[in-house]
Amino acid sequence: MCARLEAKGIEIGILVNNAGFGLHGAFDVTPLEDELRMVEVHVCATVRLTKALLPAMVRRGRGRVLNIGSVYSFAPVPMQAMYGATKAFLASFSEALAGELKGTGVTVTLLCPGLTRTEFHNRAGIHGKGIRGVSADVVARLGVDGMERGRLVIIPSFWNNVFVLAARCFPRRTYLALILTINRMRGLTR
Ligand SMILES: NC(=O)c1ccc[n+]([C@@H]2O[C@H](COP(=O)([O-])OP(=O)(O)OC[C@H]3O[C@@H](n4cnc5c(N)ncnc54)[C@H](OP(=O)(O)O)[C@@H]3O)[C@@H](O)[C@H]2O)c1
């Protein structure tokens, strides 16, 4: 891919690893192929694209990588175990790369939305269960502005910041109970 881009004189200055989907339910009942597809889309695709495009950005001394994590990037998520695990991977990967790239002119940003009004919940099959959230335009604008300023982590909206603070500060057992309660309220039970 890189050779073909270079042959055509195309420089990629910004990489946005956005593709993703939700998968709800207890891990012992969800289809294995869906869980593995999630690893492929959230983790492998991000790794492949970043590996492909980052070296040229570093050589040029400029570039931006924007990874789309989630407020679920900061602690385990019962009933969405693989979603939480893959989004946690993105947080760890993004923050590590950002550290490595200091001084190169290339920055890595992790955008961590909470509930956002997109097709995400319909596609995950949890439509009609009181899903509201922040507008996609607002989240995208915050992400792009933050990326352009080279910010490391962006969490849109006050309540999403409160949620992430809880993930980081609550005792793990309390946080897991909170997530299970939220998921139960959304109709996600065994
Ligand atoms: N909406 C939320 O509440 C929310 C909250 C936190 C994080 N996020 C994250 O935000 C990102 C964007 O999601 P969204 O809210 O915009 O949802 P969306 O409207 O459903 O869009 C999902 C995007 O991912 C692509 N995609 C999904 N499955 C794919 C696959 N198997 N292979 C290739 N591409 C695939 C879709 O491409 P096609 O349209 O071509 O299928 C689409 O561009 C995701 O990483 C998601 O985890 C969303």
PDB file of C-alpha atoms and ligand atoms in Angstrom:
ATOM      1  CA  MET A   1       0.000   0.000   0.000  1.00  0.00           C
ATOM      2  CA  CYS A   2       2.774   2.472   1.002  1.00  0.00           C
ATOM      3  CA  ALA A   3       4.792   1.725  -2.134  1.00  0.00           C
ATOM      4  CA  ARG A   4       1.733   2.409  -4.302  1.00  0.00           C
ATOM      5  CA  LEU A   5       1.022   5.682  -2.472  1.00  0.00           C
ATOM      6  CA  GLU A   6       4.642   6.787  -2.811  1.00  0.00           C
ATOM      7  CA  ALA A   7       4.706   5.847  -6.496  1.00  0.00           C
ATOM      8  CA  LYS A   8       1.733   8.161  -7.041  1.00  0.00           C
ATOM      9  CA  GLY A   9       3.318  10.920  -4.934  1.00  0.00           C
ATOM     10  CA  ILE A  10       0.499  10.760  -2.377  1.00  0.00           C
ATOM     11  CA  GLU A  11       1.444  11.770   1.183  1.00  0.00           C
ATOM     12  CA  ILE A  12      -0.863  10.786   4.018  1.00  0.00           C
ATOM     13  CA  GLY A  13      -0.608  13.434   6.731  1.00  0.00           C
ATOM     14  CA  ILE A  14      -3.483  12.312   8.974  1.00  0.00           C
ATOM     15  CA  LEU A  15      -4.524   8.786   9.908  1.00  0.00           C
ATOM     16  CA  VAL A  16      -7.872   8.345  11.682  1.00  0.00           C
ATOM     17  CA  ASN A  17      -8.493   4.865  13.064  1.00  0.00           C
ATOM     18  CA  ASN A  18     -12.243   5.199  13.507  1.00  0.00           C
ATOM     19  CA  ALA A  19     -13.890   1.972  12.301  1.00  0.00           C
ATOM     20  CA  GLY A  20     -15.608   0.103  15.087  1.00  0.00           C
ATOM     21  CA  PHE A  21     -18.756  -1.602  16.240  1.00  0.00           C
ATOM     22  CA  GLY A  22     -20.431  -2.772  19.418  1.00  0.00           C
ATOM     23  CA  LEU A  23     -21.094  -6.284  20.644  1.00  0.00           C
ATOM     24  CA  HIS A  24     -23.212  -6.844  23.702  1.00  0.00           C
ATOM     25  CA  GLY A  25     -23.851  -9.867  25.852  1.00  0.00           C
ATOM     26  CA  ALA A  26     -22.085 -12.341  28.067  1.00  0.00           C
ATOM     27  CA  PHE A  27     -18.885 -13.664  26.489  1.00  0.00           C
ATOM     28  CA  ASP A  28     -19.976 -17.284  26.910  1.00  0.00           C
ATOM     29  CA  VAL A  29     -22.949 -16.735  24.587  1.00  0.00           C
ATOM     30  CA  THR A  30     -21.704 -14.228  21.971  1.00  0.00           C
ATOM     31  CA  PRO A  31     -20.476 -15.747  18.671  1.00  0.00           C
ATOM     32  CA  LEU A  32     -16.708 -16.316  18.576  1.00  0.00           C
ATOM     33  CA  GLU A  33     -16.478 -14.982  15.009  1.00  0.00           C
ATOM     34  CA  ASP A  34     -18.009 -11.638  16.119  1.00  0.00           C
ATOM     35  CA  GLU A  35     -15.526 -11.349  18.985  1.00  0.00           C
ATOM     36  CA  LEU A  36     -12.605 -12.084  16.642  1.00  0.00           C
ATOM     37  CA  ARG A  37     -13.928  -9.646  14.028  1.00  0.00           C
ATOM     38  CA  MET A  38     -13.894  -6.984  16.737  1.00  0.00           C
ATOM     39  CA  VAL A  39     -10.218  -7.697  17.471  1.00  0.00           C
ATOM     40  CA  GLU A  40      -9.536  -7.498  13.724  1.00  0.00           C
ATOM     41  CA  VAL A  41     -11.332  -4.145  13.264  1.00  0.00           C
ATOM     42  CA  HIS A  42     -10.387  -2.349  16.505  1.00  0.00           C
ATOM     43  CA  VAL A  43      -6.881  -3.764  17.051  1.00  0.00           C
ATOM     44  CA  CYS A  44      -5.373  -5.400  13.939  1.00  0.00           C
ATOM     45  CA  ALA A  45      -6.570  -2.777  11.442  1.00  0.00           C
ATOM     46  CA  THR A  46      -5.256   0.023  13.676  1.00  0.00           C
ATOM     47  CA  VAL A  47      -1.904  -1.707  14.073  1.00  0.00           C
ATOM     48  CA  ARG A  48      -1.600  -2.451  10.326  1.00  0.00           C
ATOM     49  CA  LEU A  49      -2.524   1.072   9.193  1.00  0.00           C
ATOM     50  CA  THR A  50      -0.338   2.761  11.791  1.00  0.00           C
ATOM     51  CA  LYS A  51       2.604   0.499  10.952  1.00  0.00           C
ATOM     52  CA  ALA A  52       2.123   1.293   7.275  1.00  0.00           C
ATOM     53  CA  LEU A  53       1.809   5.079   7.515  1.00  0.00           C
ATOM     54  CA  LEU A  54       3.809   6.145  10.585  1.00  0.00           C
ATOM     55  CA  PRO A  55       7.356   5.666   9.203  1.00  0.00           C
ATOM     56  CA  ALA A  56       6.769   8.150   6.351  1.00  0.00           C
ATOM     57  CA  MET A  57       5.226  10.664   8.795  1.00  0.00           C
ATOM     58  CA  VAL A  58       8.310  10.417  11.020  1.00  0.00           C
ATOM     59  CA  ARG A  59      10.633  10.777   8.009  1.00  0.00           C
ATOM     60  CA  ARG A  60       8.763  13.933   6.947  1.00  0.00           C
ATOM     61  CA  GLY A  61       8.791  15.266  10.522  1.00  0.00           C
ATOM     62  CA  ARG A  62       5.037  15.841  10.578  1.00  0.00           C
ATOM     63  CA  GLY A  63       1.832  13.863  10.882  1.00  0.00           C
ATOM     64  CA  ARG A  64      -1.202  13.160  13.014  1.00  0.00           C
ATOM     65  CA  VAL A  65      -2.749   9.912  14.195  1.00  0.00           C
ATOM     66  CA  LEU A  66      -6.234  10.036  15.702  1.00  0.00           C
ATOM     67  CA  ASN A  67      -7.441   6.825  17.339  1.00  0.00           C
ATOM     68  CA  ILE A  68     -11.066   6.476  18.419  1.00  0.00           C
ATOM     69  CA  GLY A  69     -11.244   4.882  21.835  1.00  0.00           C
ATOM     70  CA  SER A  70     -14.161   5.181  24.213  1.00  0.00           C
ATOM     71  CA  VAL A  71     -15.017   6.141  27.762  1.00  0.00           C
ATOM     72  CA  TYR A  72     -14.775   2.345  28.111  1.00  0.00           C
ATOM     73  CA  SER A  73     -11.014   2.520  27.346  1.00  0.00           C
ATOM     74  CA  PHE A  74     -10.122   2.911  31.016  1.00  0.00           C
ATOM     75  CA  ALA A  75     -11.588  -0.127  32.828  1.00  0.00           C
ATOM     76  CA  PRO A  76     -13.155  -3.531  32.070  1.00  0.00           C
ATOM     77  CA  VAL A  77     -16.727  -3.637  30.749  1.00  0.00           C
ATOM     78  CA  PRO A  78     -18.858  -6.610  31.799  1.00  0.00           C
ATOM     79  CA  MET A  79     -21.366  -7.634  29.078  1.00  0.00           C
ATOM     80  CA  GLN A  80     -19.123  -5.881  26.515  1.00  0.00           C
ATOM     81  CA  ALA A  81     -15.890  -7.593  27.512  1.00  0.00           C
ATOM     82  CA  MET A  82     -14.142  -7.574  24.125  1.00  0.00           C
ATOM     83  CA  TYR A  83     -15.272  -4.019  23.371  1.00  0.00           C
ATOM     84  CA  GLY A  84     -13.724  -2.772  26.624  1.00  0.00           C
ATOM     85  CA  ALA A  85     -10.572  -4.848  26.110  1.00  0.00           C
ATOM     86  CA  THR A  86      -9.985  -3.646  22.535  1.00  0.00           C
ATOM     87  CA  LYS A  87     -10.677  -0.018  23.471  1.00  0.00           C
ATOM     88  CA  ALA A  88      -8.251  -0.373  26.416  1.00  0.00           C
ATOM     89  CA  PHE A  89      -5.678  -1.646  23.911  1.00  0.00           C
ATOM     90  CA  LEU A  90      -6.181   1.538  21.875  1.00  0.00           C
ATOM     91  CA  ALA A  91      -5.596   3.699  24.963  1.00  0.00           C
ATOM     92  CA  SER A  92      -2.390   1.884  25.904  1.00  0.00           C
ATOM     93  CA  PHE A  93      -1.132   1.784  22.302  1.00  0.00           C
ATOM     94  CA  SER A  94      -1.905   5.479  21.674  1.00  0.00           C
ATOM     95  CA  GLU A  95      -0.300   6.730  24.866  1.00  0.00           C
ATOM     96  CA  ALA A  96       2.821   4.603  24.341  1.00  0.00           C
ATOM     97  CA  LEU A  97       3.251   5.777  20.741  1.00  0.00           C
ATOM     98  CA  ALA A  98       2.696   9.391  21.757  1.00  0.00           C
ATOM     99  CA  GLY A  99       5.567   9.008  24.246  1.00  0.00           C
ATOM    100  CA  GLU A 100       7.876   7.408  21.655  1.00  0.00           C
ATOM    101  CA  LEU A 101       7.101  10.087  19.076  1.00  0.00           C
ATOM    102  CA  LYS A 102       7.868  13.114  21.242  1.00  0.00           C
ATOM    103  CA  GLY A 103      10.087  15.536  19.315  1.00  0.00           C
ATOM    104  CA  THR A 104       9.440  13.899  15.907  1.00  0.00           C
ATOM    105  CA  GLY A 105       6.700  16.283  14.777  1.00  0.00           C
ATOM    106  CA  VAL A 106       4.183  13.404  14.736  1.00  0.00           C
ATOM    107  CA  THR A 107       1.452  13.267  17.372  1.00  0.00           C
ATOM    108  CA  VAL A 108      -0.998  10.597  18.479  1.00  0.00           C
ATOM    109  CA  THR A 109      -4.397  11.516  19.919  1.00  0.00           C
ATOM    110  CA  LEU A 110      -6.969   9.269  21.572  1.00  0.00           C
ATOM    111  CA  LEU A 111     -10.579  10.455  21.297  1.00  0.00           C
ATOM    112  CA  CYS A 112     -12.789   8.812  23.913  1.00  0.00           C
ATOM    113  CA  PRO A 113     -16.490   9.371  23.213  1.00  0.00           C
ATOM    114  CA  GLY A 114     -19.275   8.245  25.480  1.00  0.00           C
ATOM    115  CA  LEU A 115     -22.815   7.864  24.165  1.00  0.00           C
ATOM    116  CA  THR A 116     -22.874   9.580  20.776  1.00  0.00           C
ATOM    117  CA  ARG A 117     -25.754   9.825  18.312  1.00  0.00           C
ATOM    118  CA  THR A 118     -24.618   7.659  15.373  1.00  0.00           C
ATOM    119  CA  GLU A 119     -25.649   4.323  13.849  1.00  0.00           C
ATOM    120  CA  PHE A 120     -23.518   2.535  16.452  1.00  0.00           C
ATOM    121  CA  HIS A 121     -26.323   1.418  18.770  1.00  0.00           C
ATOM    122  CA  ASN A 122     -28.708   0.422  15.986  1.00  0.00           C
ATOM    123  CA  ARG A 123     -25.966  -1.697  14.478  1.00  0.00           C
ATOM    124  CA  ALA A 124     -25.246  -3.269  17.871  1.00  0.00           C
ATOM    125  CA  GLY A 125     -28.941  -4.140  18.153  1.00  0.00           C
ATOM    126  CA  ILE A 126     -29.739  -1.971  21.181  1.00  0.00           C
ATOM    127  CA  HIS A 127     -31.936   0.619  19.468  1.00  0.00           C
ATOM    128  CA  GLY A 128     -35.111   1.788  21.165  1.00  0.00           C
ATOM    129  CA  LYS A 129     -33.683   1.528  24.669  1.00  0.00           C
ATOM    130  CA  GLY A 130     -33.370   5.220  25.516  1.00  0.00           C
ATOM    131  CA  ILE A 131     -30.095   5.869  23.670  1.00  0.00           C
ATOM    132  CA  ARG A 132     -29.424   9.631  23.439  1.00  0.00           C
ATOM    133  CA  GLY A 133     -25.957  11.112  23.927  1.00  0.00           C
ATOM    134  CA  VAL A 134     -23.798  13.834  22.394  1.00  0.00           C
ATOM    135  CA  SER A 135     -24.134  14.840  18.726  1.00  0.00           C
ATOM    136  CA  ALA A 136     -21.626  13.212  16.384  1.00  0.00           C
ATOM    137  CA  ASP A 137     -20.710  16.646  14.943  1.00  0.00           C
ATOM    138  CA  VAL A 138     -19.681  17.952  18.367  1.00  0.00           C
ATOM    139  CA  VAL A 139     -17.581  14.856  19.105  1.00  0.00           C
ATOM    140  CA  ALA A 140     -15.911  14.970  15.681  1.00  0.00           C
ATOM    141  CA  ARG A 141     -15.123  18.697  16.024  1.00  0.00           C
ATOM    142  CA  LEU A 142     -13.572  18.184  19.487  1.00  0.00           C
ATOM    143  CA  GLY A 143     -11.547  15.270  18.131  1.00  0.00           C
ATOM    144  CA  VAL A 144     -10.213  17.162  15.117  1.00  0.00           C
ATOM    145  CA  ASP A 145      -9.444  20.333  17.118  1.00  0.00           C
ATOM    146  CA  GLY A 146      -7.658  18.296  19.809  1.00  0.00           C
ATOM    147  CA  MET A 147      -5.730  16.310  17.207  1.00  0.00           C
ATOM    148  CA  GLU A 148      -4.610  19.501  15.457  1.00  0.00           C
ATOM    149  CA  ARG A 149      -3.347  20.831  18.780  1.00  0.00           C
ATOM    150  CA  GLY A 150      -1.519  17.539  19.424  1.00  0.00           C
ATOM    151  CA  ARG A 151      -3.517  16.689  22.550  1.00  0.00           C
ATOM    152  CA  LEU A 152      -3.039  13.174  23.900  1.00  0.00           C
ATOM    153  CA  VAL A 153      -6.501  12.263  25.255  1.00  0.00           C
ATOM    154  CA  ILE A 154      -9.833  13.934  24.507  1.00  0.00           C
ATOM    155  CA  ILE A 155     -13.000  13.067  26.407  1.00  0.00           C
ATOM    156  CA  PRO A 156     -16.034  14.926  25.045  1.00  0.00           C
ATOM    157  CA  SER A 157     -18.627  16.298  27.505  1.00  0.00           C
ATOM    158  CA  PHE A 158     -18.687  16.879  31.239  1.00  0.00           C
ATOM    159  CA  TRP A 159     -20.549  13.635  32.047  1.00  0.00           C
ATOM    160  CA  ASN A 160     -18.147  11.533  30.010  1.00  0.00           C
ATOM    161  CA  ASN A 161     -15.300  13.051  32.038  1.00  0.00           C
ATOM    162  CA  VAL A 162     -17.137  12.150  35.250  1.00  0.00           C
ATOM    163  CA  PHE A 163     -17.589   8.603  33.961  1.00  0.00           C
ATOM    164  CA  VAL A 164     -13.871   8.256  33.137  1.00  0.00           C
ATOM    165  CA  LEU A 165     -12.944   9.685  36.537  1.00  0.00           C
ATOM    166  CA  ALA A 166     -15.094   6.962  38.127  1.00  0.00           C
ATOM    167  CA  ALA A 167     -13.357   4.309  35.986  1.00  0.00           C
ATOM    168  CA  ARG A 168      -9.967   5.587  37.128  1.00  0.00           C
ATOM    169  CA  CYS A 169     -10.744   6.268  40.798  1.00  0.00           C
ATOM    170  CA  PHE A 170     -13.518   3.925  42.019  1.00  0.00           C
ATOM    171  CA  PRO A 171     -12.499   0.610  43.537  1.00  0.00           C
ATOM    172  CA  ARG A 172     -12.643  -1.869  40.643  1.00  0.00           C
ATOM    173  CA  ARG A 173     -15.430  -3.947  42.249  1.00  0.00           C
ATOM    174  CA  THR A 174     -17.649  -0.851  42.689  1.00  0.00           C
ATOM    175  CA  TYR A 175     -17.025   0.253  39.115  1.00  0.00           C
ATOM    176  CA  LEU A 176     -17.853  -3.201  37.712  1.00  0.00           C
ATOM    177  CA  ALA A 177     -21.117  -3.217  39.698  1.00  0.00           C
ATOM    178  CA  LEU A 178     -21.935   0.240  38.280  1.00  0.00           C
ATOM    179  CA  ILE A 179     -21.364  -0.931  34.690  1.00  0.00           C
ATOM    180  CA  LEU A 180     -23.482  -4.040  35.235  1.00  0.00           C
ATOM    181  CA  THR A 181     -26.295  -1.840  36.608  1.00  0.00           C
ATOM    182  CA  ILE A 182     -26.081   0.529  33.622  1.00  0.00           C
ATOM    183  CA  ASN A 183     -26.117  -2.405  31.210  1.00  0.00           C
ATOM    184  CA  ARG A 184     -29.076  -3.974  33.037  1.00  0.00           C
ATOM    185  CA  MET A 185     -30.966  -0.649  32.704  1.00  0.00           C
ATOM    186  CA  ARG A 186     -30.273  -0.848  28.952  1.00  0.00           C
ATOM    187  CA  GLY A 187     -31.750  -4.334  28.873  1.00  0.00           C
ATOM    188  CA  LEU A 188     -28.435  -6.164  28.660  1.00  0.00           C
ATOM    189  CA  THR A 189     -28.803  -9.165  30.909  1.00  0.00           C
ATOM    190  CA  ARG A 190     -27.825 -12.791  30.612  1.00  0.00           C
TER     191      ARG A 190
HETATM  192  N1  LIG B   1     -21.570   6.034  19.043  1.00  0.00           N
HETATM  193  C1  LIG B   1     -21.120   5.870  20.270  1.00  0.00           C
HETATM  194  O1  LIG B   1     -21.885   5.984  21.270  1.00  0.00           O
HETATM  195  C2  LIG B   1     -19.656   5.570  20.498  1.00  0.00           C
HETATM  196  C3  LIG B   1     -19.155   5.659  21.811  1.00  0.00           C
HETATM  197  C4  LIG B   1     -17.815   5.425  22.037  1.00  0.00           C
HETATM  198  C5  LIG B   1     -16.979   5.084  20.978  1.00  0.00           C
HETATM  199  N2  LIG B   1     -17.485   4.989  19.710  1.00  0.00           N
HETATM  200  C6  LIG B   1     -16.555   4.618  18.637  1.00  0.00           C
HETATM  201  O2  LIG B   1     -16.646   5.541  17.580  1.00  0.00           O
HETATM  202  C7  LIG B   1     -16.200   4.893  16.369  1.00  0.00           C
HETATM  203  C8  LIG B   1     -17.150   5.230  15.252  1.00  0.00           C
HETATM  204  O3  LIG B   1     -18.411   4.622  15.512  1.00  0.00           O
HETATM  205  P1  LIG B   1     -19.789   5.401  15.247  1.00  0.00           P
HETATM  206  O4  LIG B   1     -20.370   5.778  16.554  1.00  0.00           O
HETATM  207  O5  LIG B   1     -19.593   6.458  14.224  1.00  0.00           O
HETATM  208  O6  LIG B   1     -20.666   4.185  14.698  1.00  0.00           O
HETATM  209  P2  LIG B   1     -21.276   3.939  13.242  1.00  0.00           P
HETATM  210  O7  LIG B   1     -22.128   5.094  12.834  1.00  0.00           O
HETATM  211  O8  LIG B   1     -21.893   2.574  13.331  1.00  0.00           O
HETATM  212  O9  LIG B   1     -19.979   3.910  12.284  1.00  0.00           O
HETATM  213  C9  LIG B   1     -19.067   2.845  12.406  1.00  0.00           C
HETATM  214  C10 LIG B   1     -17.975   3.003  11.368  1.00  0.00           C
HETATM  215  O10 LIG B   1     -17.091   1.869  11.478  1.00  0.00           O
HETATM  216  C11 LIG B   1     -17.070   1.172  10.245  1.00  0.00           C
HETATM  217  N3  LIG B   1     -17.086  -0.279  10.490  1.00  0.00           N
HETATM  218  C12 LIG B   1     -17.876  -0.961  11.341  1.00  0.00           C
HETATM  219  N4  LIG B   1     -17.624  -2.286  11.271  1.00  0.00           N
HETATM  220  C13 LIG B   1     -16.645  -2.430  10.337  1.00  0.00           C
HETATM  221  C14 LIG B   1     -15.943  -3.553   9.806  1.00  0.00           C
HETATM  222  N5  LIG B   1     -16.219  -4.805  10.199  1.00  0.00           N
HETATM  223  N6  LIG B   1     -15.008  -3.333   8.855  1.00  0.00           N
HETATM  224  C15 LIG B   1     -14.727  -2.076   8.425  1.00  0.00           C
HETATM  225  N7  LIG B   1     -15.357  -0.977   8.902  1.00  0.00           N
HETATM  226  C16 LIG B   1     -16.299  -1.158   9.840  1.00  0.00           C
HETATM  227  C17 LIG B   1     -18.326   1.572   9.509  1.00  0.00           C
HETATM  228  O11 LIG B   1     -18.109   1.457   8.134  1.00  0.00           O
HETATM  229  P3  LIG B   1     -19.372   1.130   7.137  1.00  0.00           P
HETATM  230  O12 LIG B   1     -20.349   2.230   7.321  1.00  0.00           O
HETATM  231  O13 LIG B   1     -18.713   1.082   5.797  1.00  0.00           O
HETATM  232  O14 LIG B   1     -19.908  -0.192   7.596  1.00  0.00           O
HETATM  233  C18 LIG B   1     -18.504   3.027   9.939  1.00  0.00           C
HETATM  234  O15 LIG B   1     -17.677   3.870   9.166  1.00  0.00           O
HETATM  235  C19 LIG B   1     -16.089   3.406  16.696  1.00  0.00           C
HETATM  236  O16 LIG B   1     -14.734   3.069  16.868  1.00  0.00           O
HETATM  237  C20 LIG B   1     -16.846   3.273  18.019  1.00  0.00           C
HETATM  238  O17 LIG B   1     -16.357   2.205  18.808  1.00  0.00           O
HETATM  239  C21 LIG B   1     -18.803   5.233  19.452  1.00  0.00           C
END
